[in-house]
XYZ file of N, CA and C in Angstrom:
450
model
N 21.172 68.533 67.812
C 22.716 68.228 66.842
C 23.330 67.700 66.680
N 23.947 68.049 68.396
C 25.233 66.978 68.422
C 25.185 65.293 68.899
N 23.808 65.150 68.901
C 23.591 63.197 68.979
C 23.754 62.953 67.465
N 23.403 63.721 66.696
C 23.557 63.538 65.087
C 24.740 63.576 64.764
N 25.557 64.461 64.842
C 27.061 64.075 64.484
C 27.963 63.167 65.406
N 27.243 63.015 66.725
C 27.629 61.860 67.303
C 27.276 59.973 66.397
N 25.789 60.407 65.742
C 25.623 59.317 64.942
C 26.741 58.899 64.174
N 27.045 59.469 63.424
C 27.757 59.929 62.039
C 29.678 59.131 62.700
N 29.546 59.738 63.623
C 31.062 59.502 63.968
C 31.235 58.103 64.887
N 30.072 57.439 65.309
C 30.233 56.201 65.731
C 29.632 55.108 64.359
N 29.138 56.058 63.695
C 29.011 54.945 62.257
C 30.891 54.660 61.988
N 31.297 55.931 61.653
C 32.928 55.571 60.984
C 33.646 54.376 62.090
N 33.625 54.531 63.424
C 34.355 53.666 64.238
C 33.703 52.281 64.409
N 32.658 51.898 63.770
C 31.918 50.894 63.642
C 33.123 49.768 63.390
N 33.506 50.067 61.973
C 34.516 48.964 61.471
C 33.962 48.151 60.697
N 34.542 47.454 60.043
C 34.284 46.648 58.908
C 33.377 45.405 59.294
N 32.287 45.085 58.551
C 31.263 43.322 58.701
C 32.084 42.549 58.595
N 32.696 42.282 57.250
C 33.619 40.954 56.884
C 32.451 40.064 57.461
N 33.032 38.928 56.951
C 32.365 37.357 57.203
C 31.885 37.094 56.050
N 31.300 37.606 55.165
C 30.382 37.162 54.022
C 29.245 36.819 54.505
N 28.615 35.924 53.910
C 27.377 35.627 54.213
C 27.017 34.358 55.373
N 25.780 34.735 56.146
C 25.780 33.639 56.922
C 25.482 32.320 56.636
N 25.585 31.653 55.545
C 25.300 30.673 54.862
C 26.661 30.252 54.983
N 27.597 31.008 54.583
C 29.097 30.739 54.337
C 29.742 30.109 55.447
N 29.337 29.981 56.587
C 29.938 30.150 57.622
C 31.219 28.962 57.716
N 31.130 27.744 56.745
C 32.115 26.725 57.042
C 32.863 27.263 56.141
N 32.840 27.686 54.764
C 34.116 28.722 54.011
C 34.805 29.864 55.060
N 34.053 30.507 55.524
C 34.684 31.290 56.125
C 35.674 30.719 57.296
N 34.966 30.027 58.372
C 35.845 29.124 58.958
C 36.868 28.832 58.573
N 37.149 28.154 57.321
C 38.299 27.646 56.537
C 39.434 28.562 56.115
N 38.890 29.473 56.580
C 39.680 30.937 55.810
C 39.303 31.567 54.819
N 38.658 31.046 53.767
C 38.330 31.471 52.182
C 37.550 32.613 52.570
N 36.674 33.088 53.622
C 35.806 34.265 53.545
C 36.728 35.324 54.196
N 35.436 36.580 54.183
C 36.549 37.598 54.151
C 36.699 38.278 55.530
N 37.641 38.854 56.025
C 37.892 39.318 57.182
C 37.124 40.555 57.936
N 36.908 40.559 58.589
C 35.978 41.607 59.077
C 36.392 42.464 60.630
N 36.092 43.650 61.240
C 35.940 43.727 62.761
C 35.178 42.939 63.201
N 33.554 43.334 62.830
C 32.559 42.567 63.662
C 32.681 41.185 63.263
N 32.991 40.518 62.175
C 33.324 39.137 62.247
C 34.395 38.262 62.884
N 35.497 39.198 63.142
C 36.735 38.789 64.095
C 36.709 39.508 65.719
N 35.451 40.151 65.655
C 35.365 40.712 66.732
C 36.960 41.643 67.479
N 36.933 42.287 66.671
C 38.337 42.815 67.222
C 38.287 43.870 68.415
N 39.658 44.444 68.757
C 39.173 45.391 69.784
C 38.281 46.244 69.372
N 38.603 47.389 68.510
C 38.157 48.150 67.538
C 36.226 47.716 68.168
N 36.014 47.111 67.220
C 34.714 46.157 67.044
C 33.953 46.457 68.745
N 34.682 45.638 69.783
C 34.616 45.398 70.807
C 34.392 46.626 71.836
N 34.976 47.628 71.469
C 34.868 48.762 72.056
C 33.614 49.742 71.519
N 33.329 49.368 70.077
C 32.376 50.280 69.607
C 30.791 49.754 70.118
N 31.114 48.161 70.712
C 30.011 47.737 70.879
C 29.440 48.129 72.410
N 30.292 47.982 73.197
C 30.671 48.933 74.524
C 30.076 50.277 74.926
N 30.673 51.242 73.681
C 29.882 52.525 73.549
C 28.781 52.356 72.883
N 28.192 51.561 71.759
C 26.953 51.960 71.506
C 25.929 51.271 72.200
N 25.979 50.502 72.924
C 25.011 50.325 74.135
C 24.862 51.230 75.528
N 26.099 51.795 75.753
C 26.152 52.848 76.592
C 25.386 53.843 76.171
N 25.441 54.293 74.865
C 25.109 55.229 74.403
C 23.607 55.299 73.956
N 23.633 54.366 73.767
C 21.772 53.587 73.543
C 21.239 53.829 74.627
N 21.430 53.336 75.764
C 20.774 52.929 77.069
C 20.442 54.638 77.478
N 21.870 55.682 77.385
C 21.780 56.617 77.415
C 20.584 57.941 77.380
N 20.623 57.458 75.776
C 19.757 58.340 74.974
C 18.426 57.975 75.228
N 17.923 56.166 75.828
C 16.519 56.368 76.010
C 16.236 57.163 77.341
N 17.242 56.834 78.235
C 17.019 57.850 79.831
C 16.718 59.202 79.513
N 17.251 59.953 78.798
C 17.773 61.172 77.964
C 16.167 61.209 77.646
N 15.749 60.484 76.761
C 14.195 60.493 76.077
C 12.858 60.728 77.174
N 13.318 59.825 78.227
C 11.918 60.094 79.426
C 12.187 61.285 80.099
N 13.693 61.680 80.248
C 14.030 63.086 80.921
C 13.131 64.075 79.864
N 13.080 64.096 78.682
C 12.689 64.991 78.116
C 11.149 65.149 77.354
N 10.776 63.958 77.296
C 9.079 64.183 77.319
C 8.752 64.179 78.806
N 9.360 63.948 80.403
C 8.759 64.385 81.239
C 8.542 65.637 81.376
N 10.267 66.657 81.242
C 10.300 67.840 81.381
C 8.982 68.697 80.360
N 8.741 67.853 79.522
C 7.913 68.620 78.088
C 6.468 68.722 78.621
N 6.077 67.328 79.505
C 4.832 67.664 80.099
C 4.647 68.419 81.139
N 5.514 68.678 81.469
C 5.431 69.467 83.011
C 5.402 70.871 82.167
N 6.226 71.115 81.211
C 6.386 72.604 80.879
C 5.137 73.159 80.098
N 4.518 72.094 79.593
C 3.272 72.752 78.786
C 2.178 72.444 79.726
N 2.478 72.186 81.012
C 1.255 71.782 81.873
C 0.209 70.754 80.952
N 0.730 69.803 80.579
C 0.023 68.772 80.240
C -1.107 68.083 81.330
N -2.031 67.645 80.795
C -3.250 66.912 81.870
C -2.327 65.515 82.472
N -2.366 65.624 83.601
C -2.047 64.385 84.500
C -2.178 63.067 83.790
N -3.148 62.875 83.539
C -3.396 61.525 82.797
C -2.453 61.185 81.652
N -2.078 61.907 80.968
C -0.935 61.691 80.616
C 0.395 61.191 80.911
N 0.851 61.721 82.074
C 1.710 61.095 82.944
C 1.672 59.530 82.939
N 0.787 59.818 83.481
C 0.199 58.411 83.828
C 0.216 57.220 83.267
N -0.194 57.628 82.121
C -0.280 56.830 81.216
C 1.005 56.366 80.424
N 1.604 57.310 80.180
C 3.225 57.129 79.795
C 4.118 56.308 80.881
N 3.597 56.636 81.852
C 4.510 56.004 83.082
C 4.080 54.433 83.187
N 2.811 54.418 82.877
C 2.273 52.681 82.825
C 3.452 52.255 81.479
N 2.990 52.841 80.145
C 3.461 52.317 79.079
C 4.965 51.740 79.371
N 5.866 52.707 79.970
C 7.542 52.945 80.178
C 7.265 51.218 81.288
N 6.689 50.908 82.250
C 6.669 50.330 83.156
C 6.481 48.735 82.470
N 5.661 48.958 81.644
C 5.291 47.357 80.794
C 6.286 47.040 79.562
N 6.993 48.327 79.256
C 8.058 47.887 78.297
C 9.649 47.296 79.142
N 9.463 48.208 80.140
C 10.699 47.543 81.537
C 10.323 45.988 81.749
N 8.966 45.983 82.062
C 8.870 44.440 82.264
C 8.965 43.541 81.591
N 8.325 43.737 80.472
C 8.587 42.901 79.017
C 10.108 42.351 78.934
N 11.243 43.838 78.875
C 12.637 43.390 78.851
C 12.943 42.682 79.339
N 12.834 42.659 80.887
C 13.305 42.214 81.898
C 12.947 40.279 81.491
N 11.699 40.514 81.702
C 10.958 38.821 81.364
C 11.766 38.267 80.049
N 11.896 38.781 79.201
C 12.229 38.146 77.753
C 13.899 38.380 78.011
N 14.348 38.843 78.672
C 15.879 38.599 78.847
C 16.157 37.538 79.671
N 15.061 37.530 80.905
C 15.560 36.006 81.962
C 15.028 34.733 80.902
N 14.209 35.046 79.899
C 13.796 33.835 79.282
C 14.513 33.352 78.257
N 15.577 33.958 77.928
C 17.194 33.673 77.251
C 16.606 34.397 75.945
N 15.640 35.270 75.718
C 14.922 35.720 74.650
C 15.863 36.651 73.545
N 16.565 37.532 74.612
C 17.463 38.673 73.940
C 19.082 38.038 73.325
N 19.379 37.553 72.608
C 20.243 37.175 72.201
C 21.315 37.709 71.374
N 22.606 37.513 71.606
C 23.864 37.868 70.831
C 23.728 38.369 69.382
N 23.993 39.430 69.040
C 23.696 40.157 67.626
C 24.554 38.840 67.022
N 25.863 38.966 67.267
C 26.771 38.204 66.446
C 26.074 36.769 66.019
N 25.229 36.016 67.075
C 24.964 34.704 66.552
C 24.081 34.800 65.719
N 23.139 36.128 66.165
C 21.945 36.117 65.277
C 22.292 36.163 63.865
N 23.151 36.673 63.215
C 24.230 37.095 62.216
C 24.635 35.987 61.776
N 25.586 35.082 62.575
C 26.629 33.795 61.816
C 26.411 32.567 62.707
N 25.125 32.511 63.453
C 25.091 31.276 64.342
C 25.723 31.095 65.267
N 25.547 29.902 65.800
C 26.291 29.453 66.887
C 27.124 28.808 66.921
N 27.495 28.485 65.952
C 28.979 27.272 65.698
C 30.436 27.921 66.412
N 31.120 27.402 67.225
C 31.951 27.913 68.033
C 33.525 27.847 66.865
N 33.080 27.599 65.455
C 34.218 27.665 64.231
C 34.317 29.610 64.035
N 33.432 30.487 64.355
C 33.028 31.910 64.375
C 33.758 32.210 65.319
N 34.552 33.385 65.546
C 35.570 33.469 66.486
C 35.025 34.494 67.462
N 33.483 35.349 67.302
C 33.357 36.218 67.986
C 32.446 34.656 68.967
N 32.390 33.911 68.757
C 31.393 32.739 69.895
C 32.359 32.558 70.944
N 33.603 32.997 70.797
C 34.698 32.380 71.958
C 34.790 33.583 73.019
N 34.319 34.744 73.046
C 34.092 35.662 73.655
C 32.545 35.692 74.513
N 32.331 36.297 75.660
C 31.192 36.611 76.290
C 30.567 37.439 75.472
N 29.251 37.448 75.352
C 28.671 38.148 74.960
C 28.902 39.920 75.254
N 28.484 41.206 74.770
C 28.815 42.245 75.118
C 27.228 42.464 75.659
N 27.170 43.107 77.013
C 26.058 43.777 77.405
C 25.505 42.587 78.381
N 24.610 43.357 79.081
C 23.808 43.098 79.969
C 22.310 42.446 79.677
N 22.419 41.020 80.575
C 21.125 39.975 80.004
C 20.816 39.419 78.519
N 22.108 39.562 78.140
C 22.152 38.819 76.614
C 22.833 37.508 76.625
N 21.789 36.763 75.990
C 22.072 35.078 76.005
C 22.816 34.687 74.460
N 23.753 33.646 74.631
C 24.420 32.965 73.648
C 24.577 31.597 73.985
N 23.821 30.757 73.029
C 23.838 29.142 73.146
C 24.663 28.472 71.823
N 25.145 27.445 72.777
C 25.830 26.352 71.494
C 25.059 25.605 70.547
N 25.262 25.725 69.602
C 24.527 24.590 68.374
C 24.076 23.456 69.200
N 24.067 22.570 69.847
C 23.135 22.153 70.477
C 21.776 22.480 71.506
N 22.342 23.710 71.932
C 21.041 23.905 72.820
C 20.236 25.102 72.257
N 20.954 25.590 71.017
C 20.181 26.097 70.306
C 19.230 24.944 69.392
N 19.471 24.142 68.834
C 18.863 23.353 68.388
C 17.892 22.905 68.929
N 18.067 23.040 70.310
C 17.228 22.122 71.377
C 15.924 23.187 71.632
N 16.068 24.685 71.576
C 15.086 25.445 71.837
C 14.130 25.425 70.602
N 15.044 25.573 69.468
C 14.047 25.489 68.192
C 13.142 24.331 68.127
N 13.595 22.887 68.437
C 12.687 22.467 68.366
C 11.407 22.284 69.244
N 11.679 22.524 70.462
C 10.527 22.659 71.555
C 9.812 24.207 70.663
N 10.168 25.162 70.563
C 9.611 26.149 70.033
C 8.830 25.527 68.588
N 9.034 24.776 67.641
C 8.057 24.167 66.555
C 7.204 23.195 67.232
N 7.401 22.338 68.193
C 6.168 21.607 69.155
C 5.360 22.733 69.347
N 5.660 23.306 70.567
C 4.546 24.227 71.038
C 3.654 25.047 69.907
N 4.405 25.179 68.252
C 3.161 25.694 67.595
C 2.397 24.922 66.981
N 2.402 23.343 67.159
C 1.975 22.359 66.445
C 0.576 21.867 67.321
């Protein structure tokens, strides 16, 4: 119940999005777009980002603990714990692999793109293993991906 209230509370502290539509990036950068906590990456938004990521990781860890305790208390067959442990190890392996490959892209860039005109692209990404790209390096990555598909 407490986590439900916490969800509502963090939604209030999340702040405004601002920035208009991603396709309007040049108009936004020229000052004609809407300002907002997320687009401008205000202190309020940065604090929310850190809190959101810390609480999200804590929720995942607590879920593992709760599931493990539930298996023990229900005296579940051992194969269930083995299968779940293997599943969690696979997920952890894929997460680390994709992060190292640069596939964990900063949410800010995913929304507004890699242009330096966007204020949030001037700060380091918030979180561990998160990649941020320049316009040139992003175009190189997408061109390489298109060649591999052909």
